[in-house]
Amino acid sequence: MEDLVGLCKRRGFVFQNSELYNGNSGFYDFGPLGSELKSNIKSQFRSQFIHARSDVVSLDSSIISNPKVWESSGHVGGFSDPMSDCKESKKRFRSDQLFWGPVKDEKGDIVCWVCVHEDDTEIMKKEAKKMAKKIIKNEKINVEGRTTIDISTFKDLTFATESDIQNIPSPESLKPTLTMPKDFNLMFSTSVGASSTTPAYLRPETAQGIFVNFKNVMGSSRMKIPFGIAQIGKAFRNEITPRNFVFRSREFEQCEVEYFIPPGDCWKEYHKEWLDFSKNFLLSLGVRDDLMDWDVHSGDGLAHYARACTDVTFRFPFGESELMGIAARGDYDLKAHEEGSGKSLEYYDEETKERYIPHVIEPSLGVDRVFLAIMCSAYAEDEVSGEKRTFLKFKPSVAPVKASILPLLKNKPELVEVAQKLYDELKMRWNVDFDTSGAIGRRYRRADEIGTPFCITVDFDTIEKEGKTVTVRFRDSCEQIRMPIDEVMGFLGKEIDGY
Ligand code: ATP
């Protein structure tokens, strides 16, 4: 992860927001290459989820809505995470990410309690042991024989009672200075206008903008169920502990679809269809299949209104976590807005002459998480001519720079002129690079490091021999082929856009 974060900063993919002022926790800025990559992810979503389907249309709704939207949707009352404070260090924790349990001596008597951050079991075990050692030393506790810790019996802090909390040490102070968990609403509030007395909210998801526009879109675009409305846009969550780089941030982008279907059992089929469609989308972006998995929610893990929810997970360097979710939400959302607004959101099916509140299937993905999964999937190292090479194996469709155009020598105007002309043509269609500085091998290496799939070199054969050919070098194999300069546009079109 450290290598990846280092590369992201060094090559201009991602910067810490407000770095000049020592940062701004949970916020990131996407640099020249990062903003291109992000924009390519979004445009792939637009072309595959919207343009390629005749049953999905797009929407771009406002970030701030009438606060009643968030009351009806349940976000004002319930969009919260449990939070605990350490009274001594003043640090804040997500209570469900702290795990506590006893340390026992050889006889099985409790020696003390420990409390560690959620992580891989082995890391948690190590941290728990370290903490136990420090507490035993600090508190001068007499221990008989070896101590044991059984991480599998640990519970998260939301299970702690008032009396438990008197014993559970804070991971910061190593003393029982944690407060009981309390709900912390994740919505950022703001005020609208000079005289407003009620708070407005920055949207924590793009989905509600879709639900409240259901009638507008249906009426204006004459869509018939089943159909979907997709939205790409910023969302804001005041996460208690933003972490793992852009995986959990306070400002991020979502791509969501609300796919409206009739009530009844048909949701199962549609849900399955969207699971497959979503997975194929991620594969097409270059997210590695062997690092993805499914997490099917059940029991407590399933929201009370949801019929089903399946996450696509990704094995990040910090552990396996949710990349996107595909939920069958029943008619919960439209019903909630019908009740809240007092206006009918029923659909009239002209064929069956039935009226009903549509149900929905919701594929929802975070652009920043997909960005990170693509970076992790693309990161590669090998050896070229005896030298270690770090490169990014981006699919041409998402690569920030599609091709680098290189005149073999920068002091030969006849080469530079031909290369410049080719660059001028290609840049009208794609983000391409023109690089004249340094030896050709160094220029290849620079292009490889930022994941440019093709290097096109104009050399003396281009200008002296018949056929005007250039070399096209492939990033992953380093293989080179010669191709007439007139065919380069068509070749790149097929490789990048598929036509
Ligand atoms: P988590 O359990 O990880 O907090 P969630 O289940 O609350 O996520 P959803 O509300 O289902 O997430 O949001 C849909 C998608 O939005 C997620 O799958 C994820 O890709 C993205 N997302 C949610 N919260 C964040 C965040 N804080 N930072 C970046 N992306 C996020």
Short mmCIF file of C-alpha atoms and ligand atoms in Angstrom, two decimals:
data_model
loop_
_atom_site.label_atom_id
_atom_site.label_comp_id
_atom_site.label_asym_id
_atom_site.label_seq_id
_atom_site.Cartn_x
_atom_site.Cartn_y
_atom_site.Cartn_z
CA MET A 1 0.00 0.00 0.00
CA GLU A 2 2.85 2.36 0.86
CA ASP A 3 4.42 1.81 -2.59
CA LEU A 4 1.10 2.57 -4.23
CA VAL A 5 0.43 5.71 -2.19
CA GLY A 6 4.01 6.86 -2.95
CA LEU A 7 3.54 6.28 -6.69
CA CYS A 8 0.15 8.05 -6.63
CA LYS A 9 1.75 11.16 -5.16
CA ARG A 10 4.99 11.07 -7.15
CA ARG A 11 3.32 10.71 -10.54
CA GLY A 12 0.36 13.00 -9.86
CA PHE A 13 -2.53 10.60 -9.36
CA VAL A 14 -3.65 11.59 -5.85
CA PHE A 15 -2.60 14.30 -3.40
CA GLN A 16 -3.66 14.86 0.19
CA ASN A 17 -6.11 17.78 0.17
CA SER A 18 -4.72 21.06 1.60
CA GLU A 19 -1.25 19.51 1.91
CA LEU A 20 0.19 23.03 1.96
CA TYR A 21 -1.64 23.55 5.27
CA ASN A 22 -0.71 20.12 6.70
CA GLY A 23 -3.65 18.29 5.17
CA ASN A 24 -7.35 17.85 5.72
CA SER A 25 -8.25 14.41 7.01
CA GLY A 26 -10.56 12.40 4.76
CA PHE A 27 -10.26 14.64 1.69
CA TYR A 28 -8.15 14.04 -1.41
CA ASP A 29 -7.30 15.87 -4.61
CA PHE A 30 -6.86 13.99 -7.86
CA GLY A 31 -3.89 15.24 -9.89
CA PRO A 32 -3.41 15.36 -13.68
CA LEU A 33 -3.29 11.57 -14.12
CA GLY A 34 -5.74 10.72 -11.32
CA SER A 35 -8.40 13.05 -12.66
CA GLU A 36 -8.04 11.47 -16.13
CA LEU A 37 -8.32 7.94 -14.71
CA LYS A 38 -11.36 8.90 -12.62
CA SER A 39 -12.99 10.56 -15.57
CA ASN A 40 -12.39 7.42 -17.69
CA ILE A 41 -14.06 5.23 -15.02
CA LYS A 42 -17.08 7.53 -15.04
CA SER A 43 -17.29 7.66 -18.81
CA GLN A 44 -17.09 3.84 -18.99
CA PHE A 45 -19.96 3.71 -16.47
CA ARG A 46 -21.91 6.18 -18.59
CA SER A 47 -21.33 4.25 -21.79
CA GLN A 48 -21.96 0.74 -20.36
CA PHE A 49 -24.71 1.42 -17.81
CA ILE A 50 -26.55 4.15 -19.71
CA HIS A 51 -25.74 4.54 -23.42
CA ALA A 52 -25.44 0.83 -24.21
CA ARG A 53 -28.80 0.11 -22.56
CA SER A 54 -32.07 1.37 -23.93
CA ASP A 55 -33.71 0.86 -20.51
CA VAL A 56 -31.52 3.29 -18.49
CA VAL A 57 -31.47 7.09 -18.64
CA SER A 58 -29.31 9.56 -16.74
CA LEU A 59 -29.91 12.30 -14.19
CA ASP A 60 -27.79 15.01 -12.61
CA SER A 61 -29.58 16.18 -9.47
CA SER A 62 -28.57 18.85 -6.99
CA ILE A 63 -26.19 18.09 -4.10
CA ILE A 64 -28.39 20.01 -1.65
CA SER A 65 -32.08 19.11 -1.48
CA ASN A 66 -35.04 20.20 0.61
CA PRO A 67 -34.16 18.80 4.08
CA LYS A 68 -37.49 16.95 4.07
CA VAL A 69 -36.00 14.58 1.47
CA TRP A 70 -33.53 13.36 4.10
CA GLU A 71 -36.20 13.15 6.79
CA SER A 72 -38.41 10.95 4.59
CA SER A 73 -35.52 8.77 3.42
CA GLY A 74 -34.59 8.02 7.04
CA HIS A 75 -31.16 9.67 6.85
CA VAL A 76 -31.86 12.39 9.45
CA GLY A 77 -33.03 9.79 11.97
CA GLY A 78 -30.82 6.87 11.14
CA PHE A 79 -27.79 7.52 8.94
CA SER A 80 -25.27 7.18 11.72
CA ASP A 81 -22.31 5.19 12.95
CA PRO A 82 -21.59 4.41 16.62
CA MET A 83 -18.84 6.61 18.06
CA SER A 84 -16.77 6.54 21.25
CA ASP A 85 -14.37 9.17 22.55
CA CYS A 86 -11.22 8.68 24.58
CA LYS A 87 -11.62 11.22 27.40
CA GLU A 88 -7.87 11.42 27.96
CA SER A 89 -6.38 11.55 24.44
CA LYS A 90 -9.49 13.21 22.90
CA LYS A 91 -9.28 10.69 20.03
CA ARG A 92 -12.51 9.54 18.36
CA PHE A 93 -13.24 5.97 17.35
CA ARG A 94 -15.91 4.09 15.45
CA SER A 95 -17.20 1.88 18.24
CA ASP A 96 -17.90 -1.02 15.87
CA GLN A 97 -14.26 -0.95 14.75
CA LEU A 98 -12.83 -1.44 18.28
CA PHE A 99 -12.68 -5.00 19.61
CA TRP A 100 -12.23 -5.84 23.30
CA GLY A 101 -11.69 -8.96 25.36
CA PRO A 102 -9.91 -10.45 28.38
CA VAL A 103 -6.30 -11.45 28.96
CA LYS A 104 -6.14 -14.62 31.07
CA ASP A 105 -3.42 -16.24 33.15
CA GLU A 106 -2.53 -19.93 33.22
CA LYS A 107 -5.37 -20.69 35.67
CA GLY A 108 -7.88 -18.99 33.38
CA ASP A 109 -8.36 -15.96 35.67
CA ILE A 110 -8.74 -12.57 34.02
CA VAL A 111 -5.57 -10.50 34.39
CA CYS A 112 -6.73 -7.38 32.52
CA TRP A 113 -8.71 -6.31 29.43
CA VAL A 114 -7.44 -5.12 26.06
CA CYS A 115 -9.07 -3.26 23.18
CA VAL A 116 -7.69 -3.11 19.62
CA HIS A 117 -8.62 -1.73 16.21
CA GLU A 118 -10.38 -4.01 13.73
CA ASP A 119 -7.85 -5.58 11.35
CA ASP A 120 -6.66 -8.96 10.07
CA THR A 121 -6.88 -11.53 12.89
CA GLU A 122 -3.12 -11.95 13.06
CA ILE A 123 -2.52 -8.19 13.32
CA MET A 124 -5.23 -7.87 15.98
CA LYS A 125 -3.64 -10.70 17.97
CA LYS A 126 -0.23 -9.01 17.80
CA GLU A 127 -1.66 -5.64 18.86
CA ALA A 128 -3.63 -7.24 21.71
CA LYS A 129 -0.48 -8.96 23.01
CA LYS A 130 1.51 -5.71 22.83
CA MET A 131 -1.21 -3.82 24.68
CA ALA A 132 -1.52 -6.52 27.37
CA LYS A 133 2.23 -6.39 28.00
CA LYS A 134 2.15 -2.60 28.43
CA ILE A 135 -0.89 -2.64 30.73
CA ILE A 136 0.57 -5.41 32.91
CA LYS A 137 3.80 -3.39 33.22
CA ASN A 138 2.11 0.01 33.79
CA GLU A 139 -0.37 -1.33 36.34
CA LYS A 140 2.28 -3.58 37.99
CA ILE A 141 -0.10 -6.55 37.77
CA ASN A 142 1.14 -9.85 39.21
CA VAL A 143 0.67 -12.57 36.64
CA GLU A 144 0.90 -16.29 37.26
CA GLY A 145 2.62 -18.00 34.32
CA ARG A 146 1.97 -17.20 30.67
CA THR A 147 -0.98 -15.09 29.57
CA THR A 148 -3.40 -16.09 26.81
CA ILE A 149 -5.64 -14.03 24.55
CA ASP A 150 -8.40 -15.58 22.46
CA ILE A 151 -9.24 -13.04 19.73
CA SER A 152 -12.17 -15.14 18.50
CA THR A 153 -14.08 -14.27 21.70
CA PHE A 154 -13.58 -10.50 21.30
CA LYS A 155 -16.66 -8.31 20.75
CA ASP A 156 -16.96 -4.89 19.23
CA LEU A 157 -17.49 -1.93 21.54
CA THR A 158 -21.19 -1.57 20.71
CA PHE A 159 -21.71 -4.73 22.81
CA ALA A 160 -20.15 -3.15 25.91
CA THR A 161 -22.42 -2.42 28.92
CA GLU A 162 -21.97 0.50 31.32
CA SER A 163 -20.09 -1.82 33.65
CA ASP A 164 -17.89 -3.30 30.87
CA ILE A 165 -16.80 0.19 29.85
CA GLN A 166 -15.28 0.68 33.35
CA ASN A 167 -12.74 -2.04 32.46
CA ILE A 168 -12.08 -1.60 28.76
CA PRO A 169 -8.86 0.33 28.08
CA SER A 170 -8.67 2.94 25.35
CA PRO A 171 -6.13 1.97 22.65
CA GLU A 172 -4.65 5.46 23.13
CA SER A 173 -4.46 5.95 26.91
CA LEU A 174 -4.35 2.23 27.87
CA LYS A 175 -6.76 3.19 30.67
CA PRO A 176 -10.57 2.85 30.86
CA THR A 177 -11.18 6.32 29.44
CA LEU A 178 -13.62 5.44 26.61
CA THR A 179 -17.15 6.80 26.53
CA MET A 180 -20.18 4.60 25.87
CA PRO A 181 -20.95 4.37 22.12
CA LYS A 182 -23.39 6.96 20.86
CA ASP A 183 -24.87 7.52 17.41
CA PHE A 184 -23.11 10.07 15.23
CA ASN A 185 -25.01 11.22 12.12
CA LEU A 186 -22.73 11.09 9.08
CA MET A 187 -24.45 13.86 7.10
CA PHE A 188 -22.64 17.18 6.76
CA SER A 189 -25.06 19.97 7.57
CA THR A 190 -25.00 23.47 6.15
CA SER A 191 -27.41 26.38 5.94
CA VAL A 192 -29.10 27.79 2.88
CA GLY A 193 -29.75 31.52 2.54
CA ALA A 194 -29.20 34.26 5.08
CA SER A 195 -32.17 33.63 7.32
CA SER A 196 -32.52 29.86 7.36
CA THR A 197 -33.20 28.28 10.72
CA THR A 198 -33.27 24.61 9.71
CA PRO A 199 -30.13 22.82 8.56
CA ALA A 200 -29.74 21.59 5.01
CA TYR A 201 -27.50 18.62 4.18
CA LEU A 202 -24.84 17.74 1.63
CA ARG A 203 -26.14 14.53 0.05
CA PRO A 204 -24.59 11.36 1.54
CA GLU A 205 -25.62 9.37 -1.56
CA THR A 206 -26.85 10.16 -5.06
CA ALA A 207 -29.75 7.68 -4.85
CA GLN A 208 -32.33 9.95 -3.18
CA GLY A 209 -32.04 12.51 -5.99
CA ILE A 210 -33.19 9.71 -8.29
CA PHE A 211 -36.17 8.67 -6.15
CA VAL A 212 -37.52 12.19 -5.79
CA ASN A 213 -37.24 12.66 -9.58
CA PHE A 214 -38.86 9.32 -10.44
CA LYS A 215 -42.11 10.91 -11.66
CA ASN A 216 -40.36 13.76 -13.49
CA VAL A 217 -38.10 11.40 -15.44
CA MET A 218 -40.81 8.87 -16.17
CA GLY A 219 -43.20 11.56 -17.37
CA SER A 220 -40.69 13.43 -19.51
CA SER A 221 -38.85 10.50 -21.09
CA ARG A 222 -41.83 8.13 -21.51
CA MET A 223 -39.92 5.26 -19.89
CA LYS A 224 -41.87 2.10 -19.10
CA ILE A 225 -41.12 -0.32 -16.30
CA PRO A 226 -38.68 -2.03 -16.12
CA PHE A 227 -36.34 0.95 -16.51
CA GLY A 228 -33.52 2.59 -14.63
CA ILE A 229 -32.26 6.06 -13.77
CA ALA A 230 -28.52 6.44 -13.29
CA GLN A 231 -26.62 9.20 -11.61
CA ILE A 232 -22.90 9.96 -11.28
CA GLY A 233 -21.89 12.53 -8.70
CA LYS A 234 -20.32 13.64 -5.46
CA ALA A 235 -21.46 12.35 -2.08
CA PHE A 236 -20.36 13.49 1.36
CA ARG A 237 -20.15 11.53 4.60
CA ASN A 238 -18.64 12.85 7.80
CA GLU A 239 -16.86 9.55 8.44
CA ILE A 240 -15.67 9.21 12.05
CA THR A 241 -12.43 7.54 11.04
CA PRO A 242 -11.61 8.08 7.36
CA ARG A 243 -8.84 5.62 6.50
CA ASN A 244 -7.07 3.49 3.96
CA PHE A 245 -6.29 6.30 1.53
CA VAL A 246 -9.21 7.05 -0.83
CA PHE A 247 -11.09 3.90 0.26
CA ARG A 248 -12.98 5.70 3.02
CA SER A 249 -13.01 9.44 2.54
CA ARG A 250 -15.40 12.21 3.52
CA GLU A 251 -15.99 13.43 -0.02
CA PHE A 252 -16.25 10.86 -2.79
CA GLU A 253 -18.06 10.08 -6.01
CA GLN A 254 -20.74 7.51 -6.60
CA CYS A 255 -22.26 5.92 -9.69
CA GLU A 256 -25.71 4.60 -8.86
CA VAL A 257 -28.64 3.13 -10.75
CA GLU A 258 -32.16 2.77 -9.42
CA TYR A 259 -33.76 0.14 -11.64
CA PHE A 260 -37.54 0.19 -11.24
CA ILE A 261 -39.35 -3.13 -11.56
CA PRO A 262 -42.84 -4.52 -10.85
CA PRO A 263 -43.62 -5.92 -7.38
CA GLY A 264 -43.53 -9.69 -6.87
CA ASP A 265 -40.89 -12.36 -7.16
CA CYS A 266 -39.34 -11.04 -10.38
CA TRP A 267 -36.80 -9.06 -8.31
CA LYS A 268 -34.67 -12.22 -7.94
CA GLU A 269 -34.07 -12.45 -11.66
CA TYR A 270 -33.34 -8.74 -12.04
CA HIS A 271 -31.01 -8.80 -9.01
CA LYS A 272 -29.03 -11.68 -10.51
CA GLU A 273 -28.87 -9.91 -13.87
CA TRP A 274 -27.43 -6.75 -12.25
CA LEU A 275 -24.90 -8.79 -10.24
CA ASP A 276 -23.52 -10.27 -13.45
CA PHE A 277 -23.66 -6.96 -15.31
CA SER A 278 -21.81 -5.14 -12.50
CA LYS A 279 -19.10 -7.78 -12.21
CA ASN A 280 -18.53 -7.73 -15.98
CA PHE A 281 -18.26 -3.95 -15.83
CA LEU A 282 -15.54 -4.15 -13.16
CA LEU A 283 -13.67 -6.78 -15.18
CA SER A 284 -13.84 -4.57 -18.28
CA LEU A 285 -12.11 -1.81 -16.30
CA GLY A 286 -9.25 -4.15 -15.42
CA VAL A 287 -10.21 -4.95 -11.81
CA ARG A 288 -8.56 -8.33 -11.19
CA ASP A 289 -10.98 -11.26 -11.07
CA ASP A 290 -8.81 -13.24 -8.62
CA LEU A 291 -8.99 -10.36 -6.10
CA MET A 292 -12.79 -9.96 -6.29
CA ASP A 293 -15.40 -11.90 -4.36
CA TRP A 294 -19.08 -11.73 -3.36
CA ASP A 295 -20.37 -10.90 0.11
CA VAL A 296 -24.02 -11.91 0.42
CA HIS A 297 -25.66 -10.02 3.30
CA SER A 298 -27.96 -11.93 5.58
CA GLY A 299 -29.47 -11.60 9.06
CA ASP A 300 -28.25 -8.48 10.90
CA GLY A 301 -26.09 -7.50 7.93
CA LEU A 302 -29.17 -6.86 5.77
CA ALA A 303 -30.98 -3.50 6.08
CA HIS A 304 -34.49 -4.05 7.51
CA TYR A 305 -36.22 -2.94 4.27
CA ALA A 306 -33.92 -4.79 1.84
CA ARG A 307 -34.88 -8.06 0.15
CA ALA A 308 -31.25 -8.85 -0.62
CA CYS A 309 -27.90 -7.15 -0.84
CA THR A 310 -24.73 -8.55 -2.35
CA ASP A 311 -21.47 -6.66 -2.29
CA VAL A 312 -18.64 -7.13 -4.74
CA THR A 313 -15.57 -7.15 -2.51
CA PHE A 314 -11.94 -6.56 -3.43
CA ARG A 315 -8.81 -7.80 -1.67
CA PHE A 316 -7.02 -4.48 -1.05
CA PRO A 317 -3.53 -4.54 0.52
CA PHE A 318 -5.22 -3.58 3.86
CA GLY A 319 -7.80 -6.40 3.67
CA GLU A 320 -10.91 -7.50 1.81
CA SER A 321 -13.57 -4.77 1.65
CA GLU A 322 -16.68 -3.61 -0.19
CA LEU A 323 -16.12 -2.23 -3.67
CA MET A 324 -19.75 -1.89 -4.69
CA GLY A 325 -23.16 -3.13 -3.56
CA ILE A 326 -26.14 -4.45 -5.52
CA ALA A 327 -29.28 -4.25 -3.36
CA ALA A 328 -32.90 -5.25 -3.87
CA ARG A 329 -34.60 -2.48 -1.88
CA GLY A 330 -38.26 -3.41 -2.40
CA ASP A 331 -40.55 -0.36 -2.55
CA TYR A 332 -39.12 1.19 0.62
CA ASP A 333 -37.75 4.40 -0.90
CA LEU A 334 -40.62 5.43 -3.16
CA LYS A 335 -43.13 4.61 -0.39
CA ALA A 336 -41.14 6.73 2.08
CA HIS A 337 -41.22 9.72 -0.32
CA GLU A 338 -44.88 9.20 -1.10
CA GLU A 339 -45.63 9.34 2.61
CA GLY A 340 -43.27 12.26 3.25
CA SER A 341 -44.46 14.40 0.34
CA GLY A 342 -48.12 13.37 0.39
CA LYS A 343 -47.94 12.92 -3.40
CA SER A 344 -48.60 9.72 -5.29
CA LEU A 345 -45.58 7.94 -6.74
CA GLU A 346 -47.63 5.12 -8.21
CA TYR A 347 -46.98 3.73 -11.65
CA TYR A 348 -49.84 2.83 -14.00
CA ASP A 349 -49.10 -0.17 -16.16
CA GLU A 350 -51.03 0.38 -19.39
CA GLU A 351 -50.80 -3.24 -20.46
CA THR A 352 -51.96 -4.92 -17.27
CA LYS A 353 -54.09 -1.91 -16.16
CA GLU A 354 -52.50 -2.19 -12.72
CA ARG A 355 -51.33 0.57 -10.40
CA TYR A 356 -48.42 -0.05 -8.06
CA ILE A 357 -45.40 1.49 -6.33
CA PRO A 358 -42.40 0.13 -8.24
CA HIS A 359 -39.72 -1.89 -6.48
CA VAL A 360 -36.02 -1.23 -7.13
CA ILE A 361 -32.73 -2.95 -7.71
CA GLU A 362 -29.83 -0.63 -6.86
CA PRO A 363 -26.29 -1.19 -8.18
CA SER A 364 -24.13 1.36 -6.38
CA LEU A 365 -20.40 1.87 -6.71
CA GLY A 366 -17.86 4.30 -5.37
CA VAL A 367 -15.64 5.76 -8.08
CA ASP A 368 -12.78 6.32 -5.61
CA ARG A 369 -12.87 2.69 -4.44
CA VAL A 370 -12.93 1.43 -8.03
CA PHE A 371 -10.04 3.83 -8.75
CA LEU A 372 -8.06 2.21 -5.91
CA ALA A 373 -8.97 -1.32 -7.03
CA ILE A 374 -7.80 -0.51 -10.57
CA MET A 375 -4.53 0.93 -9.24
CA CYS A 376 -3.99 -2.20 -7.09
CA SER A 377 -4.86 -4.51 -10.01
CA ALA A 378 -2.60 -2.63 -12.43
CA TYR A 379 0.49 -2.27 -10.20
CA ALA A 380 3.22 -4.56 -11.54
CA GLU A 381 6.96 -5.08 -11.34
CA ASP A 382 9.29 -6.99 -13.66
CA GLU A 383 12.77 -6.80 -15.13
CA VAL A 384 13.63 -5.29 -18.51
CA SER A 385 17.21 -5.57 -19.84
CA GLY A 386 18.44 -6.44 -16.35
CA GLU A 387 16.77 -3.42 -14.74
CA LYS A 388 13.82 -3.51 -12.34
CA ARG A 389 10.72 -1.91 -13.85
CA THR A 390 7.58 -0.68 -12.04
CA PHE A 391 4.63 -0.21 -14.34
CA LEU A 392 0.84 0.06 -14.37
CA LYS A 393 -1.06 -2.42 -16.53
CA PHE A 394 -4.08 -0.23 -17.21
CA LYS A 395 -6.62 -1.33 -19.81
CA PRO A 396 -6.32 1.10 -22.75
CA SER A 397 -9.93 2.26 -22.12
CA VAL A 398 -9.13 3.57 -18.62
CA ALA A 399 -5.44 4.51 -19.03
CA PRO A 400 -5.00 8.24 -18.24
CA VAL A 401 -2.62 8.68 -21.20
CA LYS A 402 -3.42 6.49 -24.18
CA ALA A 403 -0.20 6.80 -26.15
CA SER A 404 3.12 8.60 -26.02
CA ILE A 405 4.41 10.00 -29.30
CA LEU A 406 8.20 10.03 -29.43
CA PRO A 407 10.50 11.48 -32.10
CA LEU A 408 13.65 9.32 -31.84
CA LEU A 409 15.93 12.39 -31.58
CA LYS A 410 14.81 15.81 -30.48
CA ASN A 411 17.51 17.67 -32.43
CA LYS A 412 16.33 16.32 -35.82
CA PRO A 413 13.58 18.72 -36.97
CA GLU A 414 12.47 16.32 -39.73
CA LEU A 415 11.63 13.65 -37.09
CA VAL A 416 10.06 16.13 -34.65
CA GLU A 417 7.85 17.59 -37.38
CA VAL A 418 6.36 14.22 -38.41
CA ALA A 419 5.87 13.19 -34.75
CA GLN A 420 4.27 16.53 -33.91
CA LYS A 421 1.79 16.15 -36.81
CA LEU A 422 0.80 12.67 -35.63
CA TYR A 423 0.42 13.98 -32.05
CA ASP A 424 -1.77 16.88 -33.25
CA GLU A 425 -4.10 14.43 -35.00
CA LEU A 426 -4.34 11.94 -32.13
CA LYS A 427 -4.86 14.56 -29.40
CA MET A 428 -8.14 15.58 -31.04
CA ARG A 429 -9.55 12.20 -29.98
CA TRP A 430 -7.60 11.08 -26.89
CA ASN A 431 -5.35 12.25 -24.10
CA VAL A 432 -1.93 11.51 -25.64
CA ASP A 433 1.55 12.66 -24.74
CA PHE A 434 4.42 14.13 -26.76
CA ASP A 435 7.79 13.42 -25.18
CA THR A 436 11.13 14.50 -26.61
CA SER A 437 13.39 14.58 -23.57
CA GLY A 438 15.97 11.93 -22.71
CA ALA A 439 17.08 8.65 -24.25
CA ILE A 440 14.32 6.59 -25.85
CA GLY A 441 14.64 3.85 -23.17
CA ARG A 442 14.07 6.39 -20.39
CA ARG A 443 11.03 7.75 -22.21
CA TYR A 444 9.59 4.22 -22.50
CA ARG A 445 10.16 3.70 -18.77
CA ARG A 446 8.42 7.00 -17.91
CA ALA A 447 5.41 6.00 -20.03
CA ASP A 448 5.33 2.51 -18.44
CA GLU A 449 5.32 3.94 -14.92
CA ILE A 450 2.14 5.91 -15.56
CA GLY A 451 0.51 3.02 -17.44
CA THR A 452 0.57 4.41 -21.00
CA PRO A 453 -0.25 1.34 -23.11
CA PHE A 454 1.44 2.39 -26.36
CA CYS A 455 4.60 4.27 -27.32
CA ILE A 456 4.79 5.37 -30.93
CA THR A 457 8.26 6.25 -32.17
CA VAL A 458 9.06 8.24 -35.30
CA ASP A 459 12.54 7.28 -36.50
CA PHE A 460 14.65 7.60 -39.65
CA ASP A 461 12.84 4.72 -41.39
CA THR A 462 9.63 6.76 -41.04
CA ILE A 463 10.98 9.57 -43.13
CA GLU A 464 13.46 7.79 -45.36
CA LYS A 465 11.83 4.50 -46.34
CA GLU A 466 8.74 3.86 -48.37
CA GLY A 467 5.55 3.12 -46.46
CA LYS A 468 6.23 5.76 -43.76
CA THR A 469 6.18 3.30 -40.86
CA VAL A 470 6.52 4.04 -37.15
CA THR A 471 7.23 1.62 -34.30
CA VAL A 472 4.44 0.81 -31.89
CA ARG A 473 5.70 -0.52 -28.56
CA PHE A 474 3.38 -2.46 -26.24
CA ARG A 475 3.78 -1.57 -22.55
CA ASP A 476 3.29 -5.00 -20.93
CA SER A 477 5.38 -7.18 -23.30
CA CYS A 478 7.75 -4.41 -24.48
CA GLU A 479 7.22 -5.96 -27.96
CA GLN A 480 7.57 -3.58 -30.90
CA ILE A 481 5.94 -3.74 -34.32
CA ARG A 482 6.19 -1.48 -37.36
CA MET A 483 3.04 0.05 -38.76
CA PRO A 484 2.32 2.62 -41.50
CA ILE A 485 1.78 5.99 -39.83
CA ASP A 486 -1.63 6.30 -41.54
CA GLU A 487 -2.88 3.21 -39.73
CA VAL A 488 -2.03 4.41 -36.21
CA MET A 489 -5.37 6.18 -35.62
CA GLY A 490 -7.38 3.10 -36.65
CA PHE A 491 -5.16 0.79 -34.60
CA LEU A 492 -5.51 2.91 -31.45
CA GLY A 493 -9.27 3.28 -32.00
CA LYS A 494 -9.70 -0.51 -31.94
CA GLU A 495 -7.43 -0.95 -28.91
CA ILE A 496 -8.89 1.91 -26.85
CA ASP A 497 -12.52 2.22 -27.88
CA GLY A 498 -13.11 -1.16 -29.46
CA TYR A 499 -13.92 0.19 -32.94
P1 ATP B 1 -19.19 0.99 4.01
O1 ATP B 1 -19.92 -0.14 4.68
O2 ATP B 1 -17.83 0.61 3.49
O3 ATP B 1 -19.20 2.27 4.80
P2 ATP B 1 -21.63 1.47 2.68
O4 ATP B 1 -22.25 0.10 2.67
O5 ATP B 1 -22.08 2.45 3.69
O6 ATP B 1 -20.03 1.34 2.71
P3 ATP B 1 -23.12 2.40 0.49
O7 ATP B 1 -23.94 3.31 1.27
O8 ATP B 1 -23.72 1.11 0.01
O9 ATP B 1 -21.76 2.09 1.25
O10 ATP B 1 -22.49 3.22 -0.73
C1 ATP B 1 -22.31 2.66 -2.02
C2 ATP B 1 -20.86 2.71 -2.44
O11 ATP B 1 -20.31 4.00 -2.20
C3 ATP B 1 -19.95 1.77 -1.66
O12 ATP B 1 -19.98 0.46 -2.19
C4 ATP B 1 -18.60 2.41 -1.83
O13 ATP B 1 -18.01 2.02 -3.07
C5 ATP B 1 -18.93 3.89 -1.89
N1 ATP B 1 -18.64 4.53 -0.58
C6 ATP B 1 -19.44 4.56 0.50
N2 ATP B 1 -18.86 5.26 1.50
C7 ATP B 1 -17.65 5.69 1.02
C8 ATP B 1 -16.59 6.49 1.55
N3 ATP B 1 -16.65 7.00 2.78
N4 ATP B 1 -15.52 6.74 0.77
C9 ATP B 1 -15.45 6.26 -0.48
N5 ATP B 1 -16.42 5.50 -1.04
C10 ATP B 1 -17.51 5.23 -0.32
#
